[in-house]
Amino acid sequence: MTAQPILQVVDLKKHFPIRKGVLQRVAAKVHAVDGITFHVNAGETLGLVGESGCGKSTAGKTILKLIEPDSGTVRLMGERIDALSPREMWPYRRQLQVVFQDPYSSLSPRLTAGAIVAEPLENFGIAKGKEARERVAWLFEKVGLRAEQMAKYPYEFSGGQRQRLGIARALAVRPKLIVADEPVSALDVSVQAQVVNLLMDLQEEFGLSYLFVAHDLAVVEHISHRVAVMYLGKIVEIADKKSIFAAPKHPYTEALLSAAPLPDPTTKRKRIVLAGDVPSPVNPPSGCRFHTRCPYAIDRCKTEEPVLREAATGHQVACHLR
Amino acid sequence: MALTAVGPAPEAAIAGKRRPWWRRNMSIVLGGGLLFAALILALLAPYLGTVDPTALSPIRRFRPPSEAYWFGTDHLGRDVYSRVVYGARASLLVGVAVAALAVGAGLFFGLIAGFNRWIDAVLMRVMDGLMAIPAVLLAIALMALTKASLQNVIIAIAIAEVPRVTRLVRGVVLTLREQPFVEAAVASGTSTVKILYRHILPNTVAPLVVQATYIWASAIITEAILSFIGAGLPPSIPTWGNIIAEARAVFSVRPHLIAFPAVFLSVTVLAINLLGDGLRDALDPRLARRL
């Protein structure tokens, strides 16, 4: 029996109602997250990839309880947090932190950098006054900022520096798990590498686990230990990094990987170009959600929904054909 | 050699771009200056060559403007200059008090509405209902229920202004609470109350200051309207509204009796609006769309 996972998510669902008319009747639902199951082990990074609109960010926010889940269970170190009230959730926030995508809107514009990073320390009564300032200075150094910069305001920092501030804030309470919601997508490529490497260094030093939400496959390949691929609110494939990048099993993963740019432009490979757009999550296709665009679809795919099953050791895939 | 003729020296170009702040904010300087003058007038009323504004003198009725009576005298022989100067006190006080009261109440309701969906649904329907009634009508109706006093006038006018402030604050709160920095605060374990005063409140200050000046201006006008129709302050307190009201009957023969208080009223309201416009532009150009 292996150690207990840090995060265990089972059949998590989040549907957003679309309300219409004077009485605000629910006319339809956006199936943003439609029953996903996965876990994150201690000290591990799980990359959660998918196209925009596939529900990967909603999944992250639901786990953080910034959005209430509709059903399913979320266990943080074995304890259920999915049904907790905000007050009951409060102690668990010390174990579970977040880094957002946009380094501009994720920092209060009217607070100093030092105050932003100190806020979680004050909230949990970890440190106050001088002690808090020393702790913040230490955190600044840890994320590659200088302690003198504590008195500056967010607008005085560059995008990469702001993201380092966001990481320092998340790190302040020494969490077990950080949900990183596209933490480098808004940064320049050269800065992306620095921030990703910083996250990896911090993981090693503090034994952090990451749920790393992203759409950039190169970044995910670099940072992740395992990768989960999402399509229209469902996880279609989960495996360790090596097997997913070397031998993807799901047709969607194949297409996604073939679309990622390669560093060497002379390399020839077969690109799988999918027909049409991603169907609307308001009325997702019957059966396998991918059947409308899948090059291998058979009749069974239109009627029967494939379950996520173990196709090889540690390699789960939701497809009738593989 | 040819290069020197290309254009102005770089320093000149930079200096031309960056005008001094008082040139860039002319409406603040102009509005603020005029308003400051009005405030001085109100504060120093007893020392500006005035006499008792309520002292009757039937034998000196309807004197034209002269050295002794700068703005002439009214139908009861009262000195119109003294009445106009003292009138500034009532008008400005009502304006400031209404603005403070409406902003305070609106901020309170707006923050609650922005953070609780159930209260929001009920509260905003009440506010919509209040907003459907014109401010002056609402104030008249409220004044009909109570006796004429300074407090009652202030409350009656303020009630009509509260919905607008509530809507403004609620809008700011709803926009801000979707911002990642508020979500990050929730995730960092910050309590709702602390989020309100630390992350939301500082961002409402700019739009509220601007809104407060507009309320100030409109409250002065509403007070004047109430006094004009006799539903405002008691006649013993001179206000620009009741000076105009009392001069109405003799308007065709003694137009100056209306002209003096009217000019003071217009200039004061104009000054406050100029100040508000200037503050809006200076504090946040994006506000122009929200207000």
Coordinates of C-alpha atoms in Angstrom, one line a residue:
Chain A
M1 CA 0.0 0.0 0.0
T2 CA 1.5 3.3 -1.0
A3 CA 1.2 6.5 1.0
Q4 CA -2.0 8.3 1.2
P5 CA -2.4 10.8 -1.7
I6 CA -2.4 14.5 -0.8
L7 CA -5.5 15.2 -2.9
Q8 CA -8.1 12.7 -4.0
V9 CA -10.9 13.7 -6.2
V10 CA -13.7 11.3 -7.1
D11 CA -16.5 12.0 -9.6
L12 CA -16.3 15.8 -9.1
K13 CA -19.1 17.7 -10.9
K14 CA -19.8 21.4 -11.4
H15 CA -22.6 22.5 -13.7
F16 CA -23.2 26.2 -14.1
P17 CA -26.9 27.0 -14.5
I18 CA -28.0 29.4 -17.3
R19 CA -30.9 31.4 -16.0
K20 CA -33.6 32.9 -18.2
G21 CA -36.6 35.2 -17.8
V22 CA -38.1 37.1 -15.0
L23 CA -38.3 34.1 -12.7
Q24 CA -34.7 33.1 -13.4
R25 CA -35.7 29.6 -14.3
V26 CA -32.7 27.3 -15.1
A27 CA -32.9 27.0 -18.9
A28 CA -29.7 25.0 -19.4
K29 CA -26.5 24.0 -17.7
V30 CA -22.9 24.4 -18.7
H31 CA -21.3 21.1 -17.9
A32 CA -18.0 22.6 -17.0
V33 CA -16.7 19.7 -14.9
D34 CA -18.6 16.5 -15.4
G35 CA -17.4 13.8 -13.2
I36 CA -13.6 13.8 -12.9
T37 CA -11.6 11.4 -10.8
F38 CA -7.9 11.7 -10.1
H39 CA -5.4 12.0 -7.3
V40 CA -2.2 13.9 -6.5
N41 CA 0.5 12.1 -4.5
A42 CA 2.8 13.8 -1.9
G43 CA 5.7 15.7 -3.5
E44 CA 4.2 15.1 -7.0
T45 CA 3.1 17.5 -9.8
L46 CA 0.0 16.5 -11.7
G47 CA -0.3 18.4 -14.9
L48 CA -4.0 19.1 -15.9
V49 CA -4.1 19.9 -19.6
G50 CA -6.8 20.6 -22.1
E51 CA -8.0 23.3 -24.6
S52 CA -9.5 26.5 -23.2
G53 CA -13.1 25.9 -22.0
C54 CA -12.6 22.3 -21.2
G55 CA -13.1 22.9 -17.5
K56 CA -9.6 22.6 -16.2
S57 CA -9.6 26.0 -14.4
T58 CA -13.1 25.3 -13.0
A59 CA -11.8 22.0 -11.6
G60 CA -9.0 23.8 -9.9
K61 CA -11.3 26.4 -8.4
T62 CA -13.8 23.8 -7.2
I63 CA -11.0 21.9 -5.4
L64 CA -10.0 25.2 -3.8
K65 CA -13.6 25.7 -2.8
L66 CA -13.7 29.1 -4.5
I67 CA -16.6 27.5 -6.3
E68 CA -18.9 25.0 -4.6
P69 CA -18.9 21.6 -6.2
D70 CA -22.3 20.1 -7.2
S71 CA -21.4 16.5 -6.4
G72 CA -18.5 14.2 -5.9
T73 CA -15.9 14.1 -3.2
V74 CA -12.6 16.0 -2.7
R75 CA -10.3 14.6 0.0
L76 CA -7.3 16.6 1.3
M77 CA -4.9 14.3 3.1
G78 CA -7.8 11.8 3.6
E79 CA -10.3 14.3 4.9
R80 CA -13.4 15.3 2.9
I81 CA -13.5 19.1 2.2
D82 CA -16.1 19.1 -0.6
A83 CA -19.1 19.7 1.7
L84 CA -17.5 22.1 4.2
S85 CA -18.9 25.5 4.9
P86 CA -16.6 28.5 4.4
R87 CA -16.0 28.5 8.2
E88 CA -15.3 24.8 8.4
M89 CA -13.0 25.1 5.4
W90 CA -10.8 27.8 7.0
P91 CA -8.3 25.5 8.7
Y92 CA -7.8 23.5 5.6
R93 CA -6.8 26.6 3.6
R94 CA -3.4 26.4 5.4
Q95 CA -2.7 23.2 3.5
L96 CA -4.1 24.3 0.2
Q97 CA -3.0 27.4 -1.6
V98 CA -3.3 28.9 -5.1
V99 CA -1.3 30.7 -7.7
F100 CA -3.4 32.4 -10.4
Q101 CA -2.8 32.9 -14.1
D102 CA -2.9 36.7 -14.3
P103 CA -0.1 38.3 -12.3
Y104 CA -1.8 41.7 -12.7
S105 CA -5.2 41.1 -11.3
S106 CA -4.2 38.6 -8.7
L107 CA -2.5 41.2 -6.4
S108 CA -4.4 43.9 -4.6
P109 CA -3.4 47.2 -6.4
R110 CA -3.5 49.3 -3.2
L111 CA -1.4 47.1 -0.9
T112 CA 2.3 46.9 -0.7
A113 CA 4.1 43.7 -1.8
G114 CA 5.0 43.0 1.8
A115 CA 1.5 43.4 3.0
I116 CA 0.2 41.1 0.3
V117 CA 2.6 38.3 1.3
A118 CA 2.0 38.9 5.0
E119 CA -1.8 38.6 4.8
P120 CA -2.0 34.8 5.0
L121 CA 0.5 34.9 7.9
E122 CA -1.7 37.3 9.8
N123 CA -4.9 35.3 9.0
F124 CA -3.6 32.1 10.5
G125 CA -1.8 33.9 13.4
I126 CA 1.5 32.4 12.2
A127 CA 3.5 35.6 12.7
K128 CA 2.8 39.3 13.5
G129 CA 4.7 42.6 13.4
K130 CA 8.5 42.2 13.3
E131 CA 8.4 38.5 13.1
A132 CA 6.0 38.6 10.1
R133 CA 8.3 41.1 8.4
E134 CA 11.3 38.8 8.8
R135 CA 9.2 35.9 7.6
V136 CA 8.1 37.9 4.5
A137 CA 11.7 39.0 3.8
W138 CA 12.8 35.4 4.0
L139 CA 9.9 34.4 1.6
F140 CA 11.0 37.2 -0.8
E141 CA 14.5 35.8 -0.9
K142 CA 13.1 32.3 -1.5
V143 CA 11.2 33.3 -4.6
G144 CA 14.1 35.4 -6.0
L145 CA 13.0 38.9 -4.9
R146 CA 14.9 41.3 -2.7
A147 CA 13.7 42.1 0.8
E148 CA 14.0 45.8 0.0
Q149 CA 11.2 45.4 -2.5
M150 CA 8.6 44.7 0.3
A151 CA 7.6 48.4 0.5
K152 CA 6.9 48.6 -3.3
Y153 CA 3.4 48.4 -4.8
P154 CA 2.5 45.7 -7.3
Y155 CA 2.5 48.1 -10.3
E156 CA 6.2 48.6 -9.7
F157 CA 7.0 45.0 -10.5
S158 CA 7.3 43.2 -13.8
G159 CA 5.0 40.3 -14.8
G160 CA 7.5 37.7 -13.7
Q161 CA 8.2 39.4 -10.4
R162 CA 4.5 39.7 -9.7
Q163 CA 4.1 36.0 -10.3
R164 CA 6.9 35.4 -7.8
L165 CA 4.9 37.6 -5.3
G166 CA 1.9 35.3 -5.9
I167 CA 4.1 32.3 -5.3
A168 CA 5.5 33.8 -2.1
R169 CA 1.9 34.5 -0.9
A170 CA 0.9 30.9 -1.6
L171 CA 4.1 29.6 0.1
A172 CA 3.7 31.8 3.2
V173 CA 1.6 29.3 5.2
R174 CA 3.7 26.4 4.1
P175 CA 0.9 24.5 2.4
K176 CA 1.0 20.8 1.3
L177 CA -0.6 21.4 -2.1
I178 CA -0.6 24.4 -4.4
V179 CA -3.1 24.6 -7.2
A180 CA -1.3 26.5 -9.9
D181 CA -3.9 27.8 -12.4
E182 CA -1.9 28.5 -15.6
P183 CA 0.8 30.2 -13.6
V184 CA 3.0 31.0 -16.5
S185 CA 0.6 31.4 -19.5
A186 CA 0.6 35.2 -19.1
L187 CA 4.4 35.5 -19.0
D188 CA 7.0 35.9 -21.7
V189 CA 8.6 32.7 -22.8
S190 CA 12.0 33.6 -21.2
V191 CA 10.3 34.4 -17.9
Q192 CA 8.1 31.3 -18.1
A193 CA 11.2 29.0 -17.8
Q194 CA 12.4 31.0 -14.7
V195 CA 9.1 30.7 -12.9
V196 CA 8.7 27.0 -13.8
N197 CA 12.2 26.3 -12.5
L198 CA 11.4 28.3 -9.3
L199 CA 8.3 26.2 -8.7
M200 CA 10.3 23.0 -9.2
D201 CA 13.1 24.2 -6.8
L202 CA 10.5 25.1 -4.2
Q203 CA 8.8 21.7 -4.6
E204 CA 12.1 20.0 -3.9
E205 CA 12.9 22.2 -0.9
F206 CA 9.5 22.1 0.8
G207 CA 8.1 18.8 -0.5
L208 CA 5.2 20.6 -2.1
S209 CA 2.6 18.9 -4.4
Y210 CA 1.2 20.8 -7.3
L211 CA -1.9 20.5 -9.3
F212 CA -0.6 22.3 -12.4
V213 CA -3.3 23.5 -14.7
A214 CA -2.0 24.5 -18.1
H215 CA -2.5 24.3 -21.8
D216 CA 1.2 24.6 -22.8
L217 CA 2.3 21.0 -23.3
A218 CA 6.0 21.9 -23.3
V219 CA 5.7 23.4 -19.8
V220 CA 3.6 20.5 -18.6
E221 CA 6.1 18.0 -19.8
H222 CA 8.9 19.9 -18.0
I223 CA 7.3 20.2 -14.6
S224 CA 4.8 17.3 -14.3
H225 CA 5.3 13.8 -13.0
R226 CA 2.0 12.7 -14.2
V227 CA -0.4 14.3 -16.7
A228 CA -4.2 14.3 -16.9
V229 CA -5.8 15.3 -20.2
M230 CA -9.3 16.9 -20.1
Y231 CA -11.8 17.3 -22.9
L232 CA -15.2 18.9 -22.4
G233 CA -15.4 18.5 -18.6
K234 CA -14.1 14.9 -18.6
I235 CA -10.7 13.4 -18.0
V236 CA -9.9 11.3 -21.1
E237 CA -6.5 10.0 -20.1
I238 CA -4.1 10.0 -17.1
A239 CA -0.7 8.5 -17.1
D240 CA 2.8 9.3 -16.0
K241 CA 4.6 11.9 -18.1
K242 CA 6.8 9.5 -20.1
S243 CA 4.0 7.2 -21.3
I244 CA 1.6 10.0 -22.1
F245 CA 4.1 11.9 -24.3
A246 CA 5.7 8.8 -25.8
A247 CA 2.7 6.6 -26.2
P248 CA -0.6 8.4 -25.9
K249 CA -3.6 6.1 -26.0
H250 CA -6.6 8.4 -26.4
P251 CA -7.2 9.8 -29.9
Y252 CA -7.7 13.3 -28.4
T253 CA -4.3 13.1 -26.6
E254 CA -2.7 12.0 -29.8
A255 CA -4.2 15.0 -31.7
L256 CA -3.2 17.4 -28.9
L257 CA 0.4 16.2 -28.8
S258 CA 0.7 16.3 -32.6
A259 CA -0.4 20.0 -32.6
A260 CA 2.3 21.1 -30.1
P261 CA 5.1 22.8 -31.8
L262 CA 8.5 21.1 -31.9
P263 CA 11.8 22.8 -31.1
D264 CA 13.3 21.5 -34.3
P265 CA 11.4 22.8 -37.3
T266 CA 12.9 20.3 -39.8
T267 CA 11.5 17.3 -37.9
K268 CA 8.7 15.7 -39.9
R269 CA 5.8 14.1 -38.2
K270 CA 2.2 13.3 -39.0
R271 CA -0.1 16.0 -37.7
I272 CA -3.6 15.0 -36.8
V273 CA -5.9 17.8 -37.6
L274 CA -9.3 17.5 -35.9
A275 CA -12.4 18.5 -37.8
G276 CA -14.7 21.2 -36.4
D277 CA -14.7 23.0 -33.1
V278 CA -15.1 21.8 -29.5
P279 CA -18.8 21.1 -29.1
S280 CA -20.7 23.3 -26.6
P281 CA -20.4 22.2 -23.0
V282 CA -24.1 23.3 -22.7
N283 CA -25.2 20.3 -24.8
P284 CA -22.2 17.9 -24.7
P285 CA -22.4 15.1 -27.3
S286 CA -23.9 11.7 -26.3
G287 CA -21.7 8.7 -25.6
C288 CA -18.1 9.6 -25.9
R289 CA -17.8 13.4 -25.9
F290 CA -15.0 13.2 -28.4
H291 CA -16.9 11.1 -31.0
T292 CA -17.9 14.1 -33.1
R293 CA -14.3 14.8 -33.9
C294 CA -12.6 11.5 -33.4
P295 CA -11.1 10.0 -36.6
Y296 CA -11.6 6.4 -35.3
A297 CA -15.2 6.8 -34.0
I298 CA -17.5 3.8 -34.3
D299 CA -21.2 3.5 -33.7
R300 CA -20.7 2.4 -30.1
C301 CA -18.9 5.7 -29.3
K302 CA -22.1 7.7 -30.1
T303 CA -24.3 5.8 -27.6
E304 CA -22.1 4.4 -24.8
E305 CA -19.9 6.6 -22.7
P306 CA -16.5 5.1 -22.1
V307 CA -15.3 4.9 -18.5
L308 CA -11.8 5.8 -17.4
R309 CA -10.1 2.4 -17.0
E310 CA -6.6 1.1 -16.5
A311 CA -5.2 0.3 -20.0
A312 CA -1.7 -0.4 -18.7
T313 CA -0.1 -0.1 -15.3
G314 CA -0.7 3.5 -14.1
H315 CA -2.1 4.5 -17.4
Q316 CA -5.8 5.2 -17.5
V317 CA -7.8 6.0 -20.6
A318 CA -11.4 6.6 -21.4
C319 CA -11.9 5.1 -24.9
H320 CA -13.7 2.0 -26.3
L321 CA -11.0 1.3 -28.8
R322 CA -7.8 1.4 -26.7
Chain B
M1 CA 23.3 71.1 -39.4
A2 CA 20.1 70.1 -41.0
L3 CA 19.1 68.1 -38.0
T4 CA 18.7 71.2 -35.8
A5 CA 15.8 72.4 -38.0
V6 CA 13.9 69.1 -37.6
G7 CA 11.8 70.0 -34.6
P8 CA 11.8 71.4 -31.1
A9 CA 14.5 70.4 -28.7
P10 CA 13.5 67.2 -26.8
E11 CA 13.4 69.0 -23.4
A12 CA 10.8 71.4 -24.8
A13 CA 8.7 68.5 -26.2
I14 CA 8.7 66.7 -22.8
A15 CA 8.0 69.9 -21.0
G16 CA 5.1 70.6 -23.3
K17 CA 3.6 67.2 -22.7
R18 CA 3.7 67.5 -18.9
R19 CA 1.8 70.6 -18.0
P20 CA 1.7 71.6 -14.3
W21 CA -1.0 69.8 -12.4
W22 CA -3.2 72.9 -12.0
R23 CA -3.2 73.3 -15.7
R24 CA -4.1 69.7 -16.3
N25 CA -6.9 69.9 -13.7
M26 CA -8.4 73.3 -14.4
S27 CA -11.9 72.1 -13.4
I28 CA -10.6 71.1 -10.0
V29 CA -8.9 74.4 -9.5
L30 CA -11.8 76.4 -10.7
G31 CA -14.5 74.4 -9.0
G32 CA -12.5 74.0 -5.8
G33 CA -11.7 77.7 -5.7
L34 CA -15.3 78.8 -6.1
L35 CA -16.5 76.3 -3.6
F36 CA -13.9 77.4 -1.2
A37 CA -15.1 81.0 -1.6
A38 CA -18.7 79.9 -0.9
L39 CA -17.5 78.0 2.2
I40 CA -15.7 81.1 3.5
L41 CA -18.8 83.1 2.8
A42 CA -20.9 80.7 4.9
L43 CA -18.4 80.4 7.7
L44 CA -17.6 84.1 8.1
A45 CA -21.2 85.3 7.5
P46 CA -21.4 87.4 10.6
Y47 CA -18.2 89.3 9.8
L48 CA -18.9 90.2 6.2
G49 CA -20.8 93.5 6.8
T50 CA -24.1 91.7 7.4
V51 CA -26.9 92.5 9.8
D52 CA -29.4 90.2 11.4
P53 CA -30.9 88.4 8.3
T54 CA -34.3 88.0 10.0
A55 CA -34.6 91.5 11.4
L56 CA -37.9 93.1 10.1
S57 CA -38.2 96.7 9.2
P58 CA -41.5 97.5 7.5
I59 CA -40.6 101.1 6.8
R60 CA -37.6 100.1 4.7
R61 CA -39.5 97.7 2.4
F62 CA -38.4 97.1 -1.2
R63 CA -35.3 99.4 -1.1
P64 CA -33.2 99.1 -4.3
P65 CA -29.6 98.1 -4.1
S66 CA -27.6 100.8 -2.5
E67 CA -24.5 101.4 -0.4
A68 CA -26.4 100.6 2.8
Y69 CA -28.3 97.6 1.3
W70 CA -26.0 96.1 -1.3
F71 CA -28.7 93.8 -2.7
G72 CA -31.7 95.9 -1.6
T73 CA -34.4 94.9 0.9
D74 CA -37.3 92.5 0.6
H75 CA -41.1 92.9 1.2
L76 CA -40.5 92.8 5.0
G77 CA -37.6 95.2 4.9
R78 CA -35.0 92.5 5.6
D79 CA -31.5 93.0 4.2
V80 CA -31.2 90.7 1.1
Y81 CA -27.4 90.7 1.1
S82 CA -27.4 89.4 4.7
R83 CA -30.0 86.9 3.9
V84 CA -28.1 85.6 0.8
V85 CA -24.8 85.3 2.8
Y86 CA -26.5 83.5 5.7
G87 CA -28.4 81.4 3.2
A88 CA -25.1 80.0 2.1
R89 CA -24.9 78.3 5.5
A90 CA -28.1 76.4 5.2
S91 CA -27.6 75.5 1.6
L92 CA -24.0 74.2 2.0
L93 CA -24.8 72.5 5.3
V94 CA -27.8 70.6 3.8
G95 CA -25.6 69.7 0.8
V96 CA -22.7 68.3 2.8
A97 CA -24.9 66.5 5.3
V98 CA -27.0 64.9 2.6
A99 CA -23.9 63.8 0.7
A100 CA -22.3 62.3 3.9
L101 CA -25.5 60.6 4.9
A102 CA -26.4 59.2 1.5
V103 CA -22.8 58.0 0.9
G104 CA -22.6 56.4 4.3
A105 CA -25.9 54.6 4.0
G106 CA -25.3 53.7 0.4
L107 CA -21.9 52.3 1.2
F108 CA -23.4 50.2 3.9
F109 CA -26.2 48.8 1.8
G110 CA -24.1 48.5 -1.3
L111 CA -21.4 46.4 0.5
I112 CA -24.1 44.1 2.0
A113 CA -25.9 43.8 -1.4
G114 CA -22.7 43.0 -3.1
F115 CA -21.8 40.2 -0.7
N116 CA -25.1 38.5 0.0
R117 CA -27.3 37.3 -2.8
W118 CA -30.5 37.0 -0.8
I119 CA -30.3 40.5 0.8
D120 CA -29.2 41.8 -2.7
A121 CA -32.4 40.5 -4.3
V122 CA -34.7 42.1 -1.7
L123 CA -32.7 45.3 -1.1
M124 CA -32.2 46.2 -4.8
R125 CA -36.0 45.8 -5.5
V126 CA -36.6 48.3 -2.7
M127 CA -33.9 50.6 -4.1
D128 CA -35.5 50.3 -7.6
G129 CA -38.8 51.3 -6.1
L130 CA -37.3 54.4 -4.4
M131 CA -35.5 55.3 -7.6
A132 CA -38.7 55.1 -9.6
I133 CA -40.0 58.1 -7.6
P134 CA -38.4 61.5 -8.6
A135 CA -36.2 62.7 -5.8
V136 CA -38.1 66.0 -5.3
L137 CA -41.5 64.2 -5.1
L138 CA -40.1 61.7 -2.6
A139 CA -38.7 64.6 -0.5
I140 CA -42.0 66.5 -0.6
A141 CA -43.9 63.4 0.5
L142 CA -41.5 62.8 3.3
M143 CA -41.6 66.4 4.4
A144 CA -45.4 66.2 4.4
L145 CA -45.2 63.5 7.1
T146 CA -42.9 65.5 9.5
K147 CA -42.4 69.0 10.6
A148 CA -40.1 71.4 8.9
S149 CA -36.6 71.3 10.5
L150 CA -33.0 71.1 9.3
Q151 CA -32.7 67.4 10.3
N152 CA -35.9 66.4 8.6
V153 CA -35.0 68.2 5.4
I154 CA -31.5 66.5 5.3
I155 CA -33.0 63.1 5.9
A156 CA -35.8 63.5 3.4
I157 CA -33.4 64.5 0.6
A158 CA -30.8 61.9 1.6
I159 CA -33.3 59.0 1.3
A160 CA -33.8 59.8 -2.3
E161 CA -30.1 59.7 -3.0
V162 CA -29.3 56.5 -1.2
P163 CA -30.3 54.1 -4.1
R164 CA -27.9 55.6 -6.5
V165 CA -25.0 55.3 -4.1
T166 CA -26.1 51.7 -3.2
R167 CA -26.1 50.8 -6.9
L168 CA -22.7 52.3 -7.5
V169 CA -21.1 50.5 -4.5
R170 CA -22.8 47.2 -5.3
G171 CA -21.5 47.4 -8.9
V172 CA -17.9 48.1 -7.7
V173 CA -18.2 45.2 -5.2
L174 CA -19.6 42.8 -7.7
T175 CA -16.8 43.7 -10.2
L176 CA -14.1 43.4 -7.5
R177 CA -15.2 40.2 -5.9
E178 CA -14.7 38.4 -9.2
Q179 CA -11.1 39.7 -9.3
P180 CA -8.4 37.0 -8.7
F181 CA -6.9 39.1 -5.9
V182 CA -10.1 38.7 -3.9
E183 CA -10.3 35.0 -4.7
A184 CA -6.6 34.8 -3.6
A185 CA -7.6 36.4 -0.3
V186 CA -10.4 33.9 0.2
A187 CA -7.9 31.1 -0.5
S188 CA -5.4 32.6 1.9
G189 CA -8.0 32.4 4.7
T190 CA -8.9 36.1 4.9
S191 CA -12.3 36.6 6.6
T192 CA -15.1 38.2 4.7
V193 CA -15.1 41.3 6.9
K194 CA -11.4 41.8 6.4
I195 CA -11.8 41.3 2.6
L196 CA -14.4 44.0 2.7
Y197 CA -12.3 46.7 4.4
R198 CA -8.9 45.7 3.1
H199 CA -9.5 44.8 -0.5
I200 CA -12.9 46.2 -1.5
L201 CA -13.4 49.4 0.5
P202 CA -10.2 51.2 -0.7
N203 CA -11.3 50.7 -4.3
T204 CA -14.7 52.3 -3.7
V205 CA -13.2 55.6 -2.4
A206 CA -12.5 57.2 -5.8
P207 CA -16.0 56.6 -7.3
L208 CA -17.7 57.6 -4.0
V209 CA -15.8 60.9 -3.7
V210 CA -17.0 61.8 -7.2
Q211 CA -20.5 60.6 -6.5
A212 CA -20.6 62.6 -3.2
T213 CA -19.9 65.9 -5.0
Y214 CA -22.7 65.2 -7.5
I215 CA -25.1 64.5 -4.5
W216 CA -23.9 67.6 -2.8
A217 CA -24.8 69.7 -5.9
S218 CA -28.2 68.1 -6.4
A219 CA -29.1 68.2 -2.7
I220 CA -28.6 72.0 -2.8
I221 CA -31.0 72.2 -5.7
T222 CA -33.5 69.9 -4.1
E223 CA -33.3 71.9 -0.9
A224 CA -33.9 75.1 -2.8
I225 CA -36.9 73.5 -4.6
L226 CA -38.4 72.3 -1.2
S227 CA -37.9 75.8 0.3
F228 CA -39.4 77.4 -2.8
I229 CA -42.6 75.4 -2.5
G230 CA -42.7 75.9 1.2
A231 CA -41.9 72.3 2.1
G232 CA -38.4 72.9 3.2
L233 CA -36.7 74.6 6.1
P234 CA -38.8 76.8 8.4
P235 CA -39.0 80.4 7.2
S236 CA -37.0 81.6 10.2
I237 CA -33.9 80.1 8.6
P238 CA -32.9 82.0 5.4
T239 CA -32.0 79.7 2.5
W240 CA -31.5 80.5 -1.2
G241 CA -34.6 78.6 -1.9
N242 CA -36.9 80.5 0.4
I243 CA -35.4 83.9 -0.5
I244 CA -36.3 83.2 -4.1
A245 CA -39.7 81.9 -3.1
E246 CA -40.5 85.0 -1.1
A247 CA -39.4 87.3 -4.0
R248 CA -41.5 85.3 -6.5
A249 CA -44.7 87.5 -6.0
V250 CA -42.8 90.7 -6.9
F251 CA -40.6 89.1 -9.6
S252 CA -41.8 91.4 -12.4
V253 CA -41.1 94.6 -10.5
R254 CA -38.1 93.7 -8.3
P255 CA -36.2 91.1 -10.4
H256 CA -33.0 91.6 -8.5
L257 CA -34.5 90.0 -5.4
I258 CA -34.6 86.7 -7.2
A259 CA -31.4 87.3 -9.3
F260 CA -29.0 87.6 -6.4
P261 CA -29.8 84.4 -4.6
A262 CA -30.2 82.6 -7.9
V263 CA -26.7 83.6 -9.1
F264 CA -25.2 82.3 -5.8
L265 CA -27.1 79.1 -6.1
S266 CA -26.1 78.5 -9.7
V267 CA -22.5 79.4 -9.2
T268 CA -22.2 77.1 -6.1
V269 CA -23.8 74.2 -7.9
L270 CA -21.6 74.8 -11.0
A271 CA -18.5 74.9 -8.7
I272 CA -19.3 71.6 -7.1
N273 CA -20.0 69.9 -10.4
L274 CA -16.8 71.2 -11.9
L275 CA -15.0 69.8 -8.8
G276 CA -16.7 66.5 -9.3
D277 CA -15.9 66.3 -13.0
G278 CA -12.3 67.2 -12.3
L279 CA -11.9 64.7 -9.5
R280 CA -13.5 62.0 -11.7
D281 CA -10.9 62.6 -14.4
A282 CA -8.0 62.9 -12.0
L283 CA -8.8 59.9 -9.9
D284 CA -9.7 57.4 -12.6
P285 CA -10.4 58.0 -16.2
R286 CA -12.3 54.6 -16.4
L287 CA -14.9 56.0 -14.0
A288 CA -16.3 58.2 -16.7
R289 CA -18.2 55.1 -18.0
R290 CA -19.4 53.9 -14.6
L291 CA -21.1 57.1 -13.5

